[in-house]
Coordinates of C-alpha atoms in Angstrom, one line a residue:
Chain A
X1 CA 2.0 5.6 44.9
X2 CA 2.8 8.9 45.8
X3 CA 0.4 7.6 49.0
X4 CA 2.5 5.6 50.6
X5 CA 5.9 7.4 50.2
X6 CA 3.7 10.2 51.8
X7 CA 2.9 8.0 55.3
X8 CA 6.3 7.4 55.0
X9 CA 7.3 10.8 55.2
X10 CA 5.0 11.3 57.8
X11 CA 6.5 9.0 60.0
X12 CA 9.7 9.9 59.7
X13 CA 8.7 13.4 61.8
X14 CA 6.4 12.0 64.8
X15 CA 7.4 15.3 66.7
X16 CA 6.6 17.6 64.2
X17 CA 2.9 15.7 63.6
X18 CA 2.5 15.7 67.8
X19 CA 3.5 19.4 68.1
X20 CA 0.9 19.9 65.4
X21 CA -1.7 18.3 67.7
X22 CA -0.7 19.5 70.6
X23 CA -1.2 23.2 69.5
X24 CA -4.2 25.3 69.0
X25 CA -6.6 24.0 66.4
X26 CA -6.5 27.2 64.5
X27 CA -2.5 26.1 63.9
X28 CA -2.8 22.6 63.9
X29 CA -5.9 23.3 60.3
X30 CA -3.0 25.7 59.2
X31 CA -0.9 22.9 59.8
X32 CA -2.9 20.8 57.6
X33 CA -3.1 22.6 54.8
X34 CA 0.7 23.3 54.7
X35 CA 1.3 19.5 54.5
X36 CA -1.3 19.0 52.3
X37 CA 0.0 21.1 50.0
X38 CA 4.2 20.0 50.3
X39 CA 3.4 17.1 50.9
X40 CA -0.1 15.8 49.0
X41 CA -3.1 13.9 50.6
X42 CA -4.8 11.1 49.6
X43 CA -6.0 12.3 46.3
X44 CA -2.9 14.5 45.1
X45 CA 0.4 14.2 44.7
X46 CA 1.9 17.4 47.0
X47 CA 4.3 20.1 46.5
X48 CA 7.5 18.9 47.5
X49 CA 6.9 15.3 45.6
X50 CA 6.2 16.5 42.3
X51 CA 8.6 18.8 42.4
X52 CA 11.3 16.1 42.5
X53 CA 9.4 13.5 40.3
X54 CA 9.3 16.2 37.4
X55 CA 13.1 16.9 38.0
X56 CA 14.5 13.4 37.7
X57 CA 12.7 13.3 35.4
X58 CA 13.6 16.1 33.1
X59 CA 17.1 15.7 34.5
X60 CA 17.2 12.3 33.4
X61 CA 15.1 13.9 29.8
X62 CA 18.2 16.2 29.5
X63 CA 21.2 13.4 30.3
X64 CA 18.9 10.7 27.4
X65 CA 18.6 14.3 24.6
X66 CA 21.7 15.4 24.9
X67 CA 23.3 13.4 22.5
X68 CA 20.4 14.8 20.6
X69 CA 20.5 18.3 20.9
X70 CA 24.3 18.3 20.8
X71 CA 23.8 17.2 17.2
X72 CA 21.5 20.2 16.0
X73 CA 22.9 22.7 17.4
X74 CA 27.0 22.1 16.1
X75 CA 25.1 21.0 12.7
X76 CA 24.0 24.6 12.0
X77 CA 27.2 25.9 13.2
X78 CA 29.7 27.9 11.1
X79 CA 32.9 26.8 10.5
X80 CA 34.0 30.3 12.4
X81 CA 31.0 29.1 14.9
X82 CA 33.0 25.7 15.9
X83 CA 36.4 27.1 16.2
X84 CA 35.6 30.3 18.1
X85 CA 35.4 28.5 21.7
X86 CA 32.5 31.1 23.4
X87 CA 29.7 29.7 21.1
X88 CA 28.4 26.4 22.8
X89 CA 25.2 25.8 22.7
X90 CA 24.5 28.9 20.7
X91 CA 24.8 29.5 17.1
X92 CA 25.9 33.3 15.9
X93 CA 24.0 32.9 13.0
X94 CA 21.6 30.0 10.9
X95 CA 23.7 28.7 9.1
X96 CA 22.4 25.8 6.7
X97 CA 25.7 25.3 4.6
X98 CA 26.4 22.2 6.4
X99 CA 22.8 20.9 5.2
X100 CA 23.5 22.0 1.8
X101 CA 26.6 20.2 1.4
X102 CA 25.6 16.4 3.7
X103 CA 22.9 16.5 1.1
X104 CA 25.1 16.3 -1.9
X105 CA 27.0 13.8 0.4
X106 CA 25.0 11.9 0.9
X107 CA 23.3 12.1 -2.4
X108 CA 19.9 12.5 -0.4
X109 CA 17.0 11.9 -2.2
X110 CA 18.0 8.7 -3.9
X111 CA 19.7 6.7 -0.9
X112 CA 16.6 8.5 1.3
X113 CA 13.8 6.7 -1.2
X114 CA 16.9 3.2 -1.5
X115 CA 16.1 3.4 2.7
X116 CA 12.6 3.6 2.6
X117 CA 12.6 0.6 0.0
X118 CA 14.6 -1.5 1.8
X119 CA 13.7 -1.2 5.2
X120 CA 9.6 -0.8 3.2
X121 CA 9.6 -3.7 1.3
X122 CA 11.1 -6.5 3.4
X123 CA 8.5 -5.0 6.3
X124 CA 5.7 -5.3 4.9
X125 CA 6.5 -9.0 3.7
X126 CA 8.5 -9.8 7.4
X127 CA 5.5 -9.2 9.0
X128 CA 2.4 -10.7 7.0
X129 CA 5.0 -14.1 7.2
X130 CA 5.0 -14.1 10.4
X131 CA 1.3 -13.6 11.3
X132 CA 0.4 -16.3 9.1
X133 CA 2.9 -18.1 11.1
X134 CA 1.9 -16.9 14.4
X135 CA -1.9 -17.8 13.7
X136 CA -1.3 -20.8 13.2
X137 CA 0.9 -21.8 16.5
X138 CA -1.8 -19.8 18.3
X139 CA -4.6 -21.9 16.8
X140 CA -3.6 -25.2 15.5
X141 CA -2.0 -28.3 17.7
X142 CA 0.2 -30.3 15.9
X143 CA 3.3 -32.3 16.8
X144 CA 6.7 -31.0 17.6
X145 CA 4.8 -26.9 18.6
X146 CA 7.4 -26.7 21.2
X147 CA 10.5 -28.1 19.1
X148 CA 9.2 -24.6 17.2
X149 CA 9.2 -22.0 19.6
X150 CA 12.4 -23.7 20.6
X151 CA 14.2 -22.7 17.1
X152 CA 11.9 -19.6 17.2
X153 CA 13.5 -18.3 19.8
X154 CA 16.8 -19.5 18.9
X155 CA 16.8 -17.2 15.5
X156 CA 16.5 -14.4 18.1
X157 CA 19.8 -15.7 19.9
X158 CA 22.0 -16.4 17.2
X159 CA 24.0 -13.9 16.1
X160 CA 24.1 -13.2 12.5
X161 CA 27.5 -13.3 12.4
X162 CA 26.5 -17.4 12.5
X163 CA 25.4 -16.9 9.2
X164 CA 25.7 -13.7 7.6
X165 CA 28.9 -15.6 5.2
X166 CA 27.3 -19.0 4.1
X167 CA 24.1 -16.8 2.5
X168 CA 26.0 -13.8 1.3
X169 CA 27.5 -16.6 -0.8
X170 CA 24.8 -18.4 -1.3
X171 CA 23.1 -15.1 -2.8
X172 CA 26.3 -14.4 -4.9
X173 CA 26.0 -17.8 -7.0
X174 CA 21.9 -16.7 -7.7
X175 CA 22.6 -13.1 -8.7
X176 CA 21.3 -11.6 -5.8
X177 CA 23.9 -9.3 -4.0
X178 CA 23.1 -5.9 -3.6
X179 CA 19.7 -6.7 -5.0
X180 CA 16.6 -6.2 -2.1
X181 CA 15.6 -9.8 -3.2
X182 CA 18.5 -10.5 -1.0
X183 CA 16.5 -9.2 2.7
X184 CA 13.4 -9.9 1.0
X185 CA 14.1 -13.5 1.1
X186 CA 15.0 -14.3 4.3
X187 CA 11.6 -11.7 4.9
X188 CA 9.3 -14.6 3.1
X189 CA 11.3 -17.6 4.9
X190 CA 10.3 -15.8 8.5
X191 CA 13.7 -15.3 8.9
X192 CA 14.3 -11.9 8.7
X193 CA 15.7 -9.5 11.1
X194 CA 14.1 -9.7 14.4
X195 CA 11.4 -12.0 12.6
X196 CA 10.7 -14.0 16.0
X197 CA 10.0 -11.2 18.1
X198 CA 7.5 -10.5 15.7
X199 CA 6.0 -14.0 15.5
X200 CA 5.8 -13.8 19.0
X201 CA 3.6 -10.7 19.0
X202 CA 1.2 -12.6 16.8
X203 CA 0.6 -15.5 18.7
X204 CA 0.3 -13.7 21.5
X205 CA -2.6 -11.5 19.8
X206 CA -4.3 -14.2 18.1
X207 CA -4.2 -16.2 21.3
X208 CA -6.0 -13.0 23.6
X209 CA -8.4 -13.5 20.9
X210 CA -11.6 -15.3 21.1
X211 CA -12.0 -18.2 18.2
X212 CA -15.8 -18.3 18.7
X213 CA -16.3 -15.8 15.3
X214 CA -13.8 -18.4 13.7
X215 CA -15.2 -21.7 14.4
X216 CA -18.6 -19.9 13.9
X217 CA -16.9 -19.0 9.7
X218 CA -16.1 -23.0 9.3
X219 CA -18.4 -24.2 10.6
X220 CA -20.4 -22.3 7.7
X221 CA -17.4 -23.6 5.8
X222 CA -15.2 -21.6 5.2
X223 CA -11.3 -22.9 4.1
X224 CA -8.4 -22.3 7.1
X225 CA -7.1 -19.4 4.9
X226 CA -10.8 -17.9 4.3
X227 CA -10.9 -17.8 8.3
X228 CA -7.7 -16.8 8.4
X229 CA -8.1 -13.5 5.6
X230 CA -12.0 -12.6 6.7
X231 CA -12.0 -13.5 10.5
X232 CA -8.5 -13.2 12.5
X233 CA -6.8 -10.4 10.1
X234 CA -9.2 -8.0 10.7
X235 CA -9.6 -8.8 14.3
X236 CA -5.2 -8.5 14.7
X237 CA -4.6 -4.6 13.0
X238 CA -3.5 -3.1 15.5
X239 CA -0.5 -5.9 15.9
X240 CA 0.2 -5.2 12.5
X241 CA 0.7 -1.6 12.2
X242 CA 3.0 -1.9 15.5
X243 CA 4.9 -4.9 13.9
X244 CA 5.0 -2.7 10.6
X245 CA 6.5 0.3 11.8
X246 CA 8.9 -1.2 14.4
X247 CA 10.1 -4.1 11.3
X248 CA 10.6 -0.7 9.4
X249 CA 12.2 1.5 11.9
X250 CA 14.6 -1.9 12.5
X251 CA 15.2 -2.5 8.9
X252 CA 15.8 1.2 8.1
X253 CA 18.6 1.4 11.3
X254 CA 19.9 -2.7 10.7
X255 CA 23.3 -2.3 8.7
X256 CA 25.0 -5.8 9.5
X257 CA 22.9 -7.4 6.6
X258 CA 22.5 -4.5 4.6
X259 CA 26.3 -4.0 4.9
X260 CA 26.6 -7.6 3.4
X261 CA 24.5 -7.7 1.6
X262 CA 23.5 -4.3 0.2
X263 CA 26.8 -3.5 -0.9
X264 CA 27.8 -2.6 -4.3
X265 CA 24.6 -2.6 -4.8
X266 CA 21.5 -0.5 -4.1
X267 CA 22.7 2.6 -0.9
X268 CA 20.7 3.0 2.0
X269 CA 21.0 6.1 4.0
X270 CA 22.7 4.9 7.3
X271 CA 25.6 2.7 4.2
X272 CA 26.2 6.3 3.0
X273 CA 26.8 8.2 5.9
X274 CA 29.4 5.6 7.4
X275 CA 31.8 6.5 4.4
X276 CA 30.1 10.4 4.9
X277 CA 34.0 11.1 5.0
X278 CA 35.1 8.8 1.8
X279 CA 32.0 10.6 -0.2
X280 CA 32.8 14.1 1.2
X281 CA 36.6 14.1 -0.2
X282 CA 35.5 13.2 -3.0
X283 CA 32.9 16.2 -3.9
X284 CA 35.2 18.7 -2.2
X285 CA 39.0 17.4 -3.0
X286 CA 40.6 18.9 0.6
X287 CA 43.9 20.1 -1.6
X288 CA 41.4 22.4 -4.0
X289 CA 37.8 23.5 -1.8
X290 CA 39.1 26.2 0.7
X291 CA 40.0 25.8 4.5
X292 CA 36.5 26.4 5.6
X293 CA 34.5 23.7 3.1
X294 CA 37.1 20.8 4.5
X295 CA 35.1 18.2 6.2
X296 CA 34.2 19.8 9.7
X297 CA 32.9 17.7 12.9
X298 CA 29.3 19.2 11.9
X299 CA 29.2 18.5 8.1
X300 CA 29.2 15.0 9.9
X301 CA 26.8 15.5 12.5
X302 CA 24.3 16.9 9.8
X303 CA 24.9 14.4 8.0
X304 CA 23.9 12.0 10.7
X305 CA 21.0 14.9 11.1
X306 CA 19.2 14.3 7.9
X307 CA 20.3 10.0 8.2
X308 CA 17.5 9.6 11.4
X309 CA 15.3 12.9 9.8
X310 CA 12.2 10.6 8.5
X311 CA 12.8 8.4 11.1
X312 CA 11.8 11.5 13.6
X313 CA 9.0 12.0 11.5
X314 CA 7.6 9.0 11.4
X315 CA 7.8 8.7 15.3
X316 CA 6.4 11.9 15.9
X317 CA 3.6 10.7 13.6
X318 CA 3.5 8.1 14.9
X319 CA 4.6 7.8 18.4
X320 CA 1.2 7.1 20.1
X321 CA 1.1 3.7 18.2
X322 CA 5.2 3.5 19.3
X323 CA 4.8 4.3 23.3
X324 CA 1.8 1.8 23.4
X325 CA 3.2 -0.5 21.4
X326 CA 3.8 -3.2 24.1
X327 CA 0.5 -2.7 26.4
X328 CA -1.6 -3.0 22.6
X329 CA 0.7 -6.3 21.9
X330 CA 0.5 -7.8 24.9
X331 CA 5.0 -9.4 25.3
X332 CA 5.4 -8.1 28.0
X333 CA 5.8 -10.8 30.9
X334 CA 5.0 -13.5 28.6
Chain B
X1 CA -15.0 -29.1 -3.1
X2 CA -11.7 -31.5 -2.6
X3 CA -11.1 -30.8 0.7
X4 CA -14.4 -31.3 1.9
X5 CA -14.6 -34.7 0.2
X6 CA -12.0 -36.5 1.8
X7 CA -12.3 -34.1 4.8
X8 CA -14.1 -38.1 6.3
X9 CA -10.5 -39.9 5.4
X10 CA -8.9 -38.3 8.0
X11 CA -9.4 -37.9 11.3
X12 CA -10.2 -34.2 12.8
X13 CA -7.7 -33.9 15.0
X14 CA -4.5 -35.5 12.1
X15 CA -7.0 -32.8 9.8
X16 CA -6.4 -30.2 12.0
X17 CA -2.5 -30.3 13.0
X18 CA -1.7 -30.8 9.2
X19 CA -3.3 -27.4 8.2
X20 CA -1.4 -26.3 11.2
X21 CA 1.6 -27.4 10.1
X22 CA 0.7 -25.9 6.8
X23 CA 0.4 -22.7 8.4
X24 CA 3.7 -22.3 9.8
X25 CA 6.0 -23.9 6.9
X26 CA 7.4 -21.7 5.4
X27 CA 8.9 -20.6 8.0
X28 CA 9.9 -24.3 8.9
X29 CA 11.7 -23.9 4.6
X30 CA 13.3 -20.8 5.6
X31 CA 14.6 -22.4 8.9
X32 CA 16.4 -25.0 6.9
X33 CA 17.6 -22.7 4.3
X34 CA 18.0 -19.7 5.3
X35 CA 19.3 -20.4 8.8
X36 CA 19.8 -23.8 10.1
X37 CA 22.1 -24.6 6.5
X38 CA 24.4 -21.2 7.0
X39 CA 24.6 -22.5 10.8
X40 CA 26.0 -25.6 9.8
X41 CA 28.1 -24.3 6.8
X42 CA 29.1 -22.3 8.7
X43 CA 30.8 -24.7 10.9
X44 CA 32.6 -26.7 9.1
X45 CA 34.2 -23.7 7.1
X46 CA 35.0 -23.2 10.6
X47 CA 37.1 -26.1 10.8
X48 CA 39.0 -25.0 8.0
X49 CA 41.9 -23.3 5.7
X50 CA 38.6 -22.1 2.8
X51 CA 40.6 -19.3 0.5
X52 CA 37.6 -17.5 -2.1
X53 CA 38.8 -17.1 -5.2
X54 CA 37.7 -15.8 -8.3
X55 CA 37.3 -19.2 -9.8
X56 CA 35.6 -21.1 -6.4
X57 CA 36.8 -21.7 -3.0
X58 CA 39.3 -23.7 -1.7
X59 CA 38.7 -25.3 1.4
X60 CA 41.1 -27.9 3.3
X61 CA 40.9 -29.1 6.7
X62 CA 43.0 -28.1 10.0
X63 CA 40.4 -29.4 12.2
X64 CA 40.6 -27.4 15.6
X65 CA 43.5 -25.2 14.5
X66 CA 41.3 -22.1 13.6
X67 CA 40.2 -21.8 17.3
X68 CA 43.3 -22.5 18.8
X69 CA 44.4 -19.7 16.8
X70 CA 42.0 -17.3 18.7
X71 CA 42.0 -18.3 21.9
X72 CA 45.4 -18.9 22.1
X73 CA 47.9 -16.8 19.8
X74 CA 45.4 -14.2 19.1
X75 CA 45.5 -10.9 21.5
X76 CA 43.4 -8.7 19.7
X77 CA 40.1 -11.2 20.1
X78 CA 41.3 -13.1 23.5
X79 CA 40.6 -8.9 24.7
X80 CA 37.6 -7.9 23.0
X81 CA 35.5 -11.0 23.6
X82 CA 36.5 -10.6 27.6
X83 CA 36.3 -7.2 26.6
X84 CA 32.6 -7.8 25.6
X85 CA 31.7 -10.0 28.5
X86 CA 32.7 -7.2 31.2
X87 CA 30.2 -5.1 29.0
X88 CA 28.0 -7.1 29.3
X89 CA 27.5 -7.7 32.4
X90 CA 27.8 -4.8 33.6
X91 CA 25.2 -3.3 30.9
X92 CA 22.4 -5.2 32.0
X93 CA 21.7 -4.3 35.5
X94 CA 22.5 -0.3 34.5
X95 CA 19.4 -0.9 31.4
X96 CA 17.4 -3.3 34.5
X97 CA 17.8 -0.7 37.3
X98 CA 17.0 2.4 34.5
X99 CA 14.2 0.8 33.4
X100 CA 12.3 -0.5 36.4
X101 CA 13.0 3.1 38.0
X102 CA 11.8 5.2 35.0
X103 CA 9.0 2.5 34.2
X104 CA 7.9 3.7 38.1
X105 CA 8.4 7.2 37.6
X106 CA 6.3 7.4 34.5
X107 CA 3.4 5.2 36.7
X108 CA 2.9 7.2 38.5
X109 CA -0.7 10.4 37.9
X110 CA 1.5 13.3 36.7
X111 CA 0.9 16.0 34.1
X112 CA 3.0 15.2 30.3
X113 CA 3.5 11.8 31.5
X114 CA 2.9 11.2 27.5
X115 CA 6.3 13.9 26.5
X116 CA 8.1 11.5 29.2
X117 CA 7.1 8.4 27.5
X118 CA 8.1 9.7 24.7
X119 CA 11.5 11.0 24.9
X120 CA 12.7 8.7 26.5
X121 CA 11.6 6.0 23.7
X122 CA 12.9 7.9 21.3
X123 CA 16.4 6.5 20.7
X124 CA 15.1 3.1 19.6
X125 CA 14.1 4.9 16.4
X126 CA 17.3 6.7 15.9
X127 CA 19.9 4.2 16.6
X128 CA 21.6 2.9 14.3
X129 CA 25.2 2.0 13.5
X130 CA 26.5 4.3 11.9
X131 CA 24.5 6.9 14.0
X132 CA 26.1 5.9 16.9
X133 CA 29.6 5.9 15.4
X134 CA 29.2 9.4 14.4
X135 CA 27.9 10.6 18.1
X136 CA 30.5 8.3 20.0
X137 CA 33.2 10.5 17.7
X138 CA 32.3 13.3 18.3
X139 CA 31.7 12.9 22.2
X140 CA 28.1 13.6 22.4
X141 CA 27.6 10.0 23.5
X142 CA 28.7 11.3 27.9
X143 CA 27.9 14.3 29.4
X144 CA 31.8 15.9 29.1
X145 CA 31.5 18.0 32.6
X146 CA 31.6 14.4 34.0
X147 CA 34.0 12.4 32.2
X148 CA 36.6 14.7 31.8
X149 CA 36.5 15.9 35.1
X150 CA 40.4 15.9 37.4
X151 CA 38.4 14.4 40.6
X152 CA 37.0 11.5 38.1
X153 CA 40.2 10.9 36.3
X154 CA 42.4 10.7 39.4
X155 CA 40.0 8.2 40.6
X156 CA 39.8 6.4 37.7
X157 CA 44.0 6.0 38.2
X158 CA 43.8 4.9 41.7
X159 CA 41.1 1.9 40.9
X160 CA 42.6 -1.2 39.8
X161 CA 42.5 -2.1 36.5
X162 CA 40.1 -5.1 37.0
X163 CA 37.8 -2.9 38.3
X164 CA 38.9 0.4 35.8
X165 CA 37.9 -1.3 32.8
X166 CA 34.0 -1.6 33.7
X167 CA 34.3 1.7 35.0
X168 CA 36.1 3.9 32.2
X169 CA 33.3 2.1 30.3
X170 CA 30.5 3.4 32.5
X171 CA 32.3 6.8 32.0
X172 CA 32.7 7.6 28.4
X173 CA 29.0 5.1 27.7
X174 CA 26.6 6.3 30.1
X175 CA 24.1 8.0 27.9
X176 CA 24.9 5.3 25.2
X177 CA 23.5 2.2 27.9
X178 CA 20.6 4.2 28.5
X179 CA 19.4 5.1 25.2
X180 CA 19.7 1.0 25.0
X181 CA 16.4 1.3 27.6
X182 CA 14.1 2.3 25.2
X183 CA 11.5 -0.8 25.0
X184 CA 12.9 -2.1 27.9
X185 CA 11.0 0.7 29.2
X186 CA 7.8 0.0 27.8
X187 CA 8.5 -3.3 29.2
X188 CA 8.2 -2.7 32.7
X189 CA 5.2 0.3 32.1
X190 CA 2.9 -2.7 31.3
X191 CA 4.5 -5.1 33.2
X192 CA 3.4 -2.5 35.8
X193 CA -0.1 -1.8 34.7
X194 CA -0.7 -5.1 35.3
X195 CA -0.8 -5.2 38.5
X196 CA -3.3 -5.2 41.1
X197 CA -3.8 -2.3 42.7
X198 CA -5.8 -3.0 45.0
X199 CA -2.9 -5.5 46.4
X200 CA -1.5 -1.8 47.1
X201 CA -4.2 -0.8 49.1
X202 CA -4.7 -3.9 51.5
X203 CA -0.9 -3.8 51.9
X204 CA -1.6 0.2 52.4
X205 CA -4.1 -0.9 55.6
X206 CA -2.1 -3.1 56.7
X207 CA 0.8 -0.5 57.5
X208 CA 3.3 -1.2 54.6
X209 CA 5.2 1.6 53.5
X210 CA 5.7 2.3 50.2
X211 CA 9.6 0.8 49.8
X212 CA 8.2 -2.1 52.5
X213 CA 5.6 -2.5 49.0
X214 CA 7.9 -2.2 46.3
X215 CA 10.1 -5.1 47.8
X216 CA 7.8 -6.7 48.9
X217 CA 5.0 -6.7 45.9
X218 CA 6.4 -4.5 42.9
X219 CA 8.9 -6.5 42.8
X220 CA 8.6 -9.9 43.3
X221 CA 5.2 -9.5 40.4
X222 CA 8.3 -8.6 38.4
X223 CA 10.1 -11.6 38.4
X224 CA 9.3 -12.9 35.2
X225 CA 9.5 -9.2 33.3
X226 CA 12.7 -9.5 35.5
X227 CA 14.1 -12.6 33.0
X228 CA 12.2 -11.3 29.2
X229 CA 14.3 -7.8 29.9
X230 CA 17.8 -9.0 31.1
X231 CA 17.2 -11.3 27.8
X232 CA 16.3 -8.7 25.8
X233 CA 18.7 -6.5 26.4
X234 CA 21.2 -8.7 26.5
X235 CA 20.6 -10.0 22.2
X236 CA 20.1 -6.8 21.9
X237 CA 23.6 -5.6 23.0
X238 CA 25.5 -8.9 21.7
X239 CA 23.4 -8.1 18.1
X240 CA 24.7 -4.1 18.1
X241 CA 26.5 -3.9 14.9
X242 CA 28.5 -1.5 15.7
X243 CA 29.9 -3.1 19.3
X244 CA 33.9 -4.3 18.6
X245 CA 34.2 -7.4 18.5
X246 CA 31.5 -7.7 16.0
X247 CA 33.6 -5.1 14.1
X248 CA 36.4 -7.1 14.4
X249 CA 35.3 -10.7 13.3
X250 CA 33.9 -9.2 10.0
X251 CA 37.0 -6.9 9.6
X252 CA 38.6 -10.5 9.8
X253 CA 36.1 -12.7 7.4
X254 CA 38.1 -10.2 4.3
X255 CA 41.3 -10.5 5.3
X256 CA 44.1 -12.4 3.9
X257 CA 45.3 -13.8 7.0
X258 CA 42.2 -14.6 8.8
X259 CA 39.5 -15.3 6.1
X260 CA 35.7 -17.0 6.2
X261 CA 36.7 -19.6 8.4
X262 CA 38.7 -18.1 11.1
X263 CA 35.7 -15.8 11.1
X264 CA 33.3 -18.6 11.4
X265 CA 35.3 -19.8 14.2
X266 CA 35.7 -16.1 16.1
X267 CA 31.8 -15.9 15.6
X268 CA 30.8 -19.9 17.4
X269 CA 33.1 -18.8 20.0
X270 CA 31.9 -14.6 20.5
X271 CA 28.0 -17.1 20.5
X272 CA 29.3 -19.3 23.2
X273 CA 30.4 -16.7 25.5
X274 CA 27.2 -15.0 24.5
X275 CA 24.9 -18.5 25.9
X276 CA 27.1 -18.5 28.7
X277 CA 26.0 -15.1 29.6
X278 CA 22.3 -15.4 28.9
X279 CA 22.8 -18.7 30.8
X280 CA 23.8 -16.3 33.5
X281 CA 21.8 -13.7 34.0
X282 CA 19.1 -16.7 34.0
X283 CA 19.7 -18.6 36.3
X284 CA 20.5 -15.3 38.7
X285 CA 17.9 -13.9 37.8
X286 CA 16.1 -17.6 38.4
X287 CA 17.5 -17.8 42.3
X288 CA 16.3 -14.5 43.1
X289 CA 12.8 -15.4 42.4
X290 CA 13.2 -18.5 45.0
X291 CA 14.3 -17.1 47.1

């Protein structure tokens, strides 16, 4: 599309071009070279165009990352840096005290382990179940299939608060409240967090795979389950990876359901973060500790950063899978 | 080989249908037990005065009183509901336009494209309720130079109240709105890459400018994507656990004055508002496709 913009720019300055053609050949050649450098040629973008594109992207990128930068910088500020209005972006010293406190307040090792458990186990189950359902929808014809699609979309739309209370009461009766099973059970039934999206991802994936191999296996006498596990699953590995990592991220960040179902039982990182002030004051009672050890925004933001740190690590390790996910699974536009 | 013996008895198509149903059975069971029954149950609660005690749940049937209370006597709920509708209808076009623009930029053949893509997708990975709450409370969700400048504050004071709420919302949570665009950017990017490049070349030969090809080729090719993105955006914004109305409903669940019945009624009113927004968005985008 760059070329089209360039042609447009060219037509904006007809007088310049006329001047260029009227001038001597030598001047003309120079003019062409300068213009090519600034505005680009057929084969590459010009300096002017690239500068504008990069400027816009960097500016928006900065605005995008501003909350993160702010958090990171503030979390390294010592109490005296916080009070000093001169210190805005560069703390005077690399102060780790906030992190030490936040680490203790969050009870980091055990809540981290809980968060990993609570996000990985339901995600694995949700991915497997959604793939089975997606396969059924992609490969078989049965009555009521279109109704099923409508209902699957409906589960995506229904706000969680419309179903959460009876679920919670049922789990309480079964003694599952505060237990990881209260998250596993919905995942088993394809009603986990955003299951509908994953079902559609697998539906798209299996639909795009040629059914020839599966038919050949069937003729050779393989059962339906065998066909699914030994032929369909291995050819859909990218969809499994994408679903699994998105599922983990969304389960990790989901707080509404985990609050209702796990409160009083398993403590996850986001849950602990949301009662950070209270937990802090239990550990460091405000009347007893010195004024520098009172809670401040730097400690809170260190806690927030510790909260997202595992996700950031996962993102940078697996970023290729994240950013290429939509193209790989082809969920766009269908 | 039991299945092999029975196979000839059933017609091929019936057998396939049963096999297909077997694959989706977990979903049907899960849907009935964990979505449909709880949904009806919540609706039933919403028609009752529900008191949860140690011994059990007491219910008294009060018809639509919870609904009338939410709509006509509870000023907070109506205010929050209106705010939710306004904020969502303001955010959706912003998210869409922003994602299209970023996707167009990232679709260019420029260097560092991968890094920019990583940056714009980052928020999807880290956005959770408590994290957002901390960032907002520390004032990190807005660019301070813009939101607090006297010029803007004066401008804001001069606006009529109908416009003031959305503009103020825009200023205070601009970055947050952008943070909700990560997945959408990728969806647009994938769709842009599917458009056949030769159409652009043909148009360019016929003398179409970049501007014209954007409106005549790019945008029409994105019409389905627009609907997908808009619906996704509305749902993510509406299900966000930090949205004020969601938190209000949640707090009323455990309130002595409110309780499960009242929270249920509010949930259904909220659900209705969500469906209305979805329909509006759907028809707004559908109408443009025809025109």
